Coordinates of C-alpha atoms and ligand atoms in Angstrom, one line a residue:
M1 CA 0.0 0.0 0.0
R2 CA 1.2 3.5 -0.9
P3 CA 1.3 6.0 2.0
G4 CA -1.1 8.9 1.5
P5 CA -0.2 12.7 1.7
A6 CA -1.1 12.9 5.4
F7 CA 1.5 10.2 6.0
N8 CA 4.1 12.1 4.1
R9 CA 3.3 15.4 5.9
R10 CA 3.7 13.6 9.3
K11 CA 7.0 12.1 8.2
E12 CA 8.2 15.6 7.1
A13 CA 7.1 17.1 10.4
D14 CA 8.9 14.4 12.3
K15 CA 12.1 15.0 10.4
K16 CA 11.9 18.7 11.2
T17 CA 11.5 17.9 14.9
V18 CA 14.6 15.7 14.7
D19 CA 16.5 18.4 12.9
W20 CA 15.5 20.9 15.5
I21 CA 16.6 18.6 18.4
I22 CA 19.9 18.0 16.7
E23 CA 20.4 21.8 16.3
E24 CA 19.7 22.2 20.0
V25 CA 22.0 19.4 21.1
S26 CA 24.9 19.8 18.8
G27 CA 24.8 23.6 18.8
R28 CA 27.6 24.2 16.3
D29 CA 28.1 23.1 12.7
G30 CA 31.5 21.7 13.5
E31 CA 30.1 18.6 15.2
R32 CA 29.1 16.9 12.1
E33 CA 30.0 13.3 13.1
A34 CA 27.8 13.3 16.3
R35 CA 25.0 14.9 14.3
R36 CA 25.1 12.3 11.6
G37 CA 25.0 9.5 14.2
L38 CA 22.0 11.1 15.9
V39 CA 20.2 11.6 12.6
K40 CA 20.8 8.0 11.7
E41 CA 19.5 6.8 15.0
A42 CA 16.4 8.9 14.9
I43 CA 15.6 8.0 11.3
D44 CA 16.1 4.3 12.2
A45 CA 13.8 4.5 15.1
M46 CA 11.2 6.3 12.9
S47 CA 11.4 3.9 10.0
L48 CA 11.1 1.0 12.4
F49 CA 7.8 2.4 13.4
Y50 CA 6.7 2.9 9.8
R51 CA 8.0 -0.5 8.9
Y52 CA 5.9 -2.0 11.6
K53 CA 2.8 -0.3 10.3
K54 CA 3.7 -1.5 6.8
L55 CA 4.3 -5.0 8.1
A56 CA 0.8 -5.2 9.7
A57 CA -0.8 -4.1 6.4
K58 CA 1.3 -6.6 4.5
N59 CA 0.4 -9.4 6.8
K60 CA -3.3 -8.6 6.3
V61 CA -2.9 -8.8 2.6
K62 CA -1.0 -12.1 3.0
Y63 CA -3.8 -13.6 5.1
R64 CA -6.5 -12.5 2.6
F65 CA -4.4 -13.8 -0.3
A66 CA -4.2 -17.2 1.4
V67 CA -8.0 -17.3 1.8
E68 CA -8.4 -16.1 -1.8
V69 CA -6.0 -18.7 -3.2
A70 CA -7.8 -21.5 -1.3
R71 CA -11.1 -20.4 -2.8
R72 CA -9.6 -20.2 -6.3
L73 CA -8.0 -23.6 -6.2
E74 CA -11.3 -25.1 -4.9
A75 CA -13.2 -23.4 -7.7
E76 CA -10.8 -24.7 -10.4
H77 CA -11.0 -28.2 -8.9
S78 CA -14.8 -28.4 -8.8
K79 CA -15.0 -27.0 -12.4
G80 CA -12.6 -29.7 -13.5
L81 CA -14.7 -32.4 -11.7
E82 CA -17.8 -31.0 -13.4
R83 CA -16.1 -31.3 -16.8
F84 CA -14.0 -34.4 -16.6
G85 CA -15.8 -36.4 -13.9
T86 CA -14.0 -38.8 -11.6
R87 CA -12.7 -41.1 -14.3
R88 CA -10.8 -39.0 -16.8
R89 CA -7.9 -38.7 -14.5
V90 CA -5.1 -37.7 -16.9
E91 CA -7.1 -34.9 -18.5
M92 CA -8.0 -33.5 -15.1
E93 CA -4.3 -33.6 -14.1
R94 CA -3.3 -31.7 -17.3
A95 CA -6.1 -29.1 -16.8
M96 CA -5.1 -28.4 -13.2
E97 CA -1.4 -28.1 -14.3
R98 CA -2.4 -25.5 -16.8
A99 CA -4.6 -23.7 -14.2
M100 CA -1.6 -23.5 -11.8
E101 CA 0.5 -21.8 -14.5
A102 CA -2.2 -19.1 -15.0
I103 CA -3.0 -18.3 -11.4
P104 CA 0.1 -16.3 -10.3
S105 CA -0.1 -13.7 -13.2
C106 CA -3.9 -13.6 -12.9
Y107 CA -3.6 -12.0 -9.4
G108 CA -1.2 -9.5 -11.0
G109 CA -4.0 -8.4 -13.4
D110 CA -2.6 -10.2 -16.4
H111 CA -5.3 -12.6 -17.7
S112 CA -3.6 -13.5 -21.0
L113 CA -2.9 -17.1 -19.9
C114 CA -6.2 -17.5 -18.1
K115 CA -8.2 -17.6 -21.4
T116 CA -6.6 -20.9 -22.4
H117 CA -5.3 -22.2 -19.1
S118 CA -7.9 -21.5 -16.4
L119 CA -11.3 -23.1 -16.0
V120 CA -12.9 -20.3 -14.0
C121 CA -11.2 -17.1 -15.2
R122 CA -12.3 -16.9 -18.8
H123 CA -13.8 -14.5 -21.3
P124 CA -16.2 -12.7 -20.9
K125 CA -16.2 -13.2 -17.1
T126 CA -12.8 -13.0 -15.3
W127 CA -12.4 -14.4 -11.9
K128 CA -13.4 -12.1 -9.1
P129 CA -11.0 -12.2 -6.1
S130 CA -13.7 -11.1 -3.7
S131 CA -11.7 -12.1 -0.6
L132 CA -9.1 -9.4 -1.4
S133 CA -9.5 -5.8 -0.5
K134 CA -10.2 -3.5 -3.4
P135 CA -6.9 -1.8 -3.8
T136 CA -5.0 -5.1 -4.0
R137 CA -7.2 -6.7 -6.6
G138 CA -5.2 -7.3 -9.7
N139 CA -2.2 -5.7 -8.0
I140 CA -0.5 -8.6 -6.4
K141 CA 2.9 -8.8 -8.1
L142 CA 4.8 -11.9 -7.2
N143 CA 8.5 -12.2 -7.4
A144 CA 10.4 -15.4 -8.2
S145 CA 10.5 -16.7 -4.6
D146 CA 6.8 -15.8 -4.0
R147 CA 5.9 -17.8 -7.2
K148 CA 8.0 -20.7 -6.0
E149 CA 6.2 -20.7 -2.6
L150 CA 2.8 -20.3 -4.2
H151 CA 3.5 -23.2 -6.6
A152 CA 4.3 -25.5 -3.7
I153 CA 1.0 -24.5 -2.1
M154 CA -0.9 -25.1 -5.3
Q155 CA 0.8 -28.4 -5.8
H156 CA -0.5 -29.5 -2.4
R157 CA -4.1 -29.0 -3.7
L158 CA -4.0 -29.5 -7.4
G159 CA -0.8 -31.6 -7.8
K160 CA -1.0 -35.3 -8.7
T161 CA -1.2 -36.6 -5.0
G162 CA -3.6 -33.9 -4.1
L163 CA -5.9 -34.8 -6.9
E164 CA -5.7 -38.5 -6.2
K165 CA -6.7 -37.8 -2.6
T166 CA -9.7 -35.7 -3.6
R167 CA -10.7 -37.6 -6.7
K168 CA -14.2 -38.5 -5.6
G169 CA -15.0 -34.9 -4.7
T170 CA -15.9 -35.7 -1.1
N171 CA -15.4 -33.3 1.8
S172 CA -15.6 -33.6 5.5
N173 CA -19.2 -32.4 5.5
K174 CA -20.3 -35.3 3.1
C175 CA -18.3 -37.9 5.1
E176 CA -19.7 -36.8 8.4
S177 CA -23.2 -36.9 6.9
V178 CA -22.7 -40.6 5.9
N179 CA -21.2 -41.3 9.3
R180 CA -24.3 -39.8 10.9
R181 CA -26.5 -41.9 8.7
I182 CA -24.7 -45.1 9.4
S183 CA -24.6 -44.6 13.2
K184 CA -28.4 -44.2 13.0
S185 CA -29.0 -47.7 11.8
Q186 CA -25.9 -49.2 13.4
P187 CA -25.5 -47.5 16.9
K188 CA -22.0 -47.8 18.4
N189 CA -23.3 -49.1 21.7
L190 CA -24.7 -52.2 20.1
T191 CA -22.9 -55.0 18.3
R192 CA -24.8 -56.7 15.6
S193 CA -22.2 -58.9 14.0
R194 CA -24.7 -60.9 11.9
T195 CA -26.7 -58.1 10.4
L196 CA -23.9 -55.4 10.1
A197 CA -23.6 -55.6 6.3
G198 CA -27.3 -55.4 5.7
R199 CA -27.7 -52.5 8.1
L200 CA -24.8 -50.6 6.4
A201 CA -26.4 -51.2 3.0
S202 CA -29.8 -50.0 4.3
A203 CA -28.2 -46.8 5.6
I204 CA -26.6 -46.0 2.3
H205 CA -29.8 -46.8 0.5
S206 CA -31.6 -44.4 2.7
S207 CA -28.9 -41.8 2.2
N208 CA -29.2 -42.1 -1.6
N209 CA -33.0 -42.3 -2.0
G210 CA -34.2 -40.1 0.9
V211 CA -35.6 -41.5 4.2
G212 CA -39.2 -41.7 3.2
L213 CA -38.8 -43.3 -0.2
S214 CA -36.2 -45.7 1.0
I215 CA -38.6 -47.1 3.7
A216 CA -41.4 -47.6 1.2
M217 CA -39.0 -49.3 -1.2
K218 CA -37.6 -51.6 1.4
R219 CA -41.1 -52.6 2.6
Y220 CA -42.1 -53.3 -1.0
A221 CA -38.9 -55.4 -1.6
A222 CA -39.5 -57.4 1.6
G223 CA -43.0 -58.2 0.4
I224 CA -44.9 -56.1 3.0
P225 CA -45.8 -53.0 1.0
L226 CA -47.5 -50.1 2.7
S227 CA -51.2 -49.7 2.0
K228 CA -52.3 -46.7 -0.1
H229 CA -54.5 -45.4 2.7
S230 CA -52.1 -46.0 5.5
P231 CA -51.4 -42.8 7.6
T232 CA -47.7 -43.8 7.5
V233 CA -47.6 -43.0 3.8
R234 CA -48.7 -39.5 4.4
V235 CA -46.0 -39.0 7.0
L236 CA -43.3 -40.5 4.7
Q237 CA -44.5 -38.2 1.9
K238 CA -44.2 -35.2 4.1
M239 CA -40.7 -36.2 5.2
M240 CA -39.7 -36.6 1.5
K241 CA -41.1 -33.2 0.6
R242 CA -39.2 -31.5 3.4
Q243 CA -36.0 -33.3 2.6
R244 CA -36.2 -32.5 -1.1
Y245 CA -36.9 -28.9 -0.4
K246 CA -34.0 -28.6 1.9
R247 CA -31.6 -30.2 -0.5
A248 CA -32.7 -28.1 -3.4
Y249 CA -32.5 -24.9 -1.3
K250 CA -29.0 -25.6 -0.3
K251 CA -28.0 -26.3 -3.9
E252 CA -29.6 -23.1 -5.3
E253 CA -27.2 -20.7 -6.8
G254 CA -28.8 -17.9 -4.8
T255 CA -28.2 -19.5 -1.5
K256 CA -24.6 -20.2 -2.4
T257 CA -24.0 -16.6 -3.5
R258 CA -25.7 -15.3 -0.4
A259 CA -23.4 -17.3 1.8
R260 CA -20.3 -16.1 -0.1
M261 CA -21.5 -12.5 0.0
N262 CA -21.9 -12.7 3.8
V263 CA -18.3 -13.7 4.1
V264 CA -17.2 -10.8 1.9
K265 CA -19.4 -8.5 3.9
K266 CA -17.7 -9.6 7.1
F267 CA -14.3 -9.0 5.6
N268 CA -15.3 -5.5 4.6
A269 CA -16.8 -4.7 7.9
Y270 CA -13.6 -5.8 9.6
D271 CA -11.6 -3.6 7.3
E272 CA -13.7 -0.6 8.1
T273 CA -13.6 -1.0 11.9
R274 CA -9.9 -1.7 11.8
E275 CA -9.4 1.5 9.9
Q276 CA -11.5 3.5 12.3
G277 CA -9.6 2.0 15.2
T278 CA -12.7 1.7 17.4
Y279 CA -13.2 -2.0 17.0
K280 CA -14.7 -3.5 20.2
S281 CA -16.1 -6.9 20.7
T282 CA -19.8 -6.5 21.5
E283 CA -19.9 -9.8 23.2
E284 CA -17.1 -8.8 25.6
D285 CA -18.8 -5.4 26.2
A286 CA -22.2 -6.9 27.0
G287 CA -20.7 -9.4 29.4
K288 CA -18.8 -6.8 31.5
G289 CA -19.9 -6.5 35.1
R290 CA -23.0 -8.5 34.5
R291 CA -23.8 -12.1 35.3
R292 CA -25.0 -14.2 32.4
S293 CA -28.3 -15.8 32.9
A294 CA -28.5 -19.6 32.6
R295 CA -29.2 -20.8 29.1
R296 CA -32.7 -22.1 28.6
R297 CA -33.0 -25.5 27.3
V298 CA -35.0 -25.9 24.1
P299 CA -37.4 -28.9 24.2
R300 CA -36.2 -31.4 21.7
V301 CA -38.7 -32.6 19.1
N302 CA -38.1 -36.2 18.1
T303 CA -38.1 -36.5 14.4
D304 CA -36.3 -39.8 14.2
H305 CA -39.1 -41.8 12.6
M306 CA -36.6 -44.5 11.5
S307 CA -36.4 -46.0 14.9
L308 CA -40.2 -46.5 15.0
I309 CA -40.5 -48.1 11.6
V310 CA -37.3 -50.0 10.8
Ligands
ZN1 ZN1 -7.4 -14.3 -14.8

């Protein structure tokens, strides 16, 4: 970041003060050596302060850049998965290799490689580095060592081993969801050695088809189909409707964009409060001198219909 005119004026004023002190201390022009030493010391002390301020700003940019790069690599990867699927491994590797070549100069504002190499920064829409603050967008010039470091980081995500590890496009959220589903039909406090395989298969079936539909299908396959007029069918249909709505809502582009924009908004709000220098945690403020009341327990509604039916 370039210091503004106010910064320069203050620096100028500080220099004048230093000069004035030197004049007072040294008195005569003859004592040049002592004066030079003092000037050097004063300027060093000053620049240390300025350097510190610069360093804080630099660290902020660094942190934002890290967040931004992670987002960019993830976007390139998911676009690649969309295009090549999980089976066209070699093509995916090549595409990611090309993307990694384009990314460093993309942040410097040069998109000439992006057009052919990147999967997300293409004509007519270039990639928006929304995690970066506005003055740094398209202005991050990387030197040779920076590029080397960035390349190592990118290799970690989009290199051969990284791709192999994430080939199926799972994430911790998805894995945990399957774990949750399995522990529902195979609780850890019970050992069912004979029916384990069937129970696991049942859990996955339910995860893939939705709870309501899966129950109806299983009953049908077992030769005990539900009657059309059974009240259970109505309940299952309701469950399916709710589940489908929730899944569709989470996948909507609008929901995703809103979630992303909330993160950007938080970043911007943080920037503003930091610049004003009046940032105070509201939580800390509210808790001062006051005792917190005990949390009220919300009554739990049991929606676990599986335990009743299966
Ligand atoms: Zn670009």
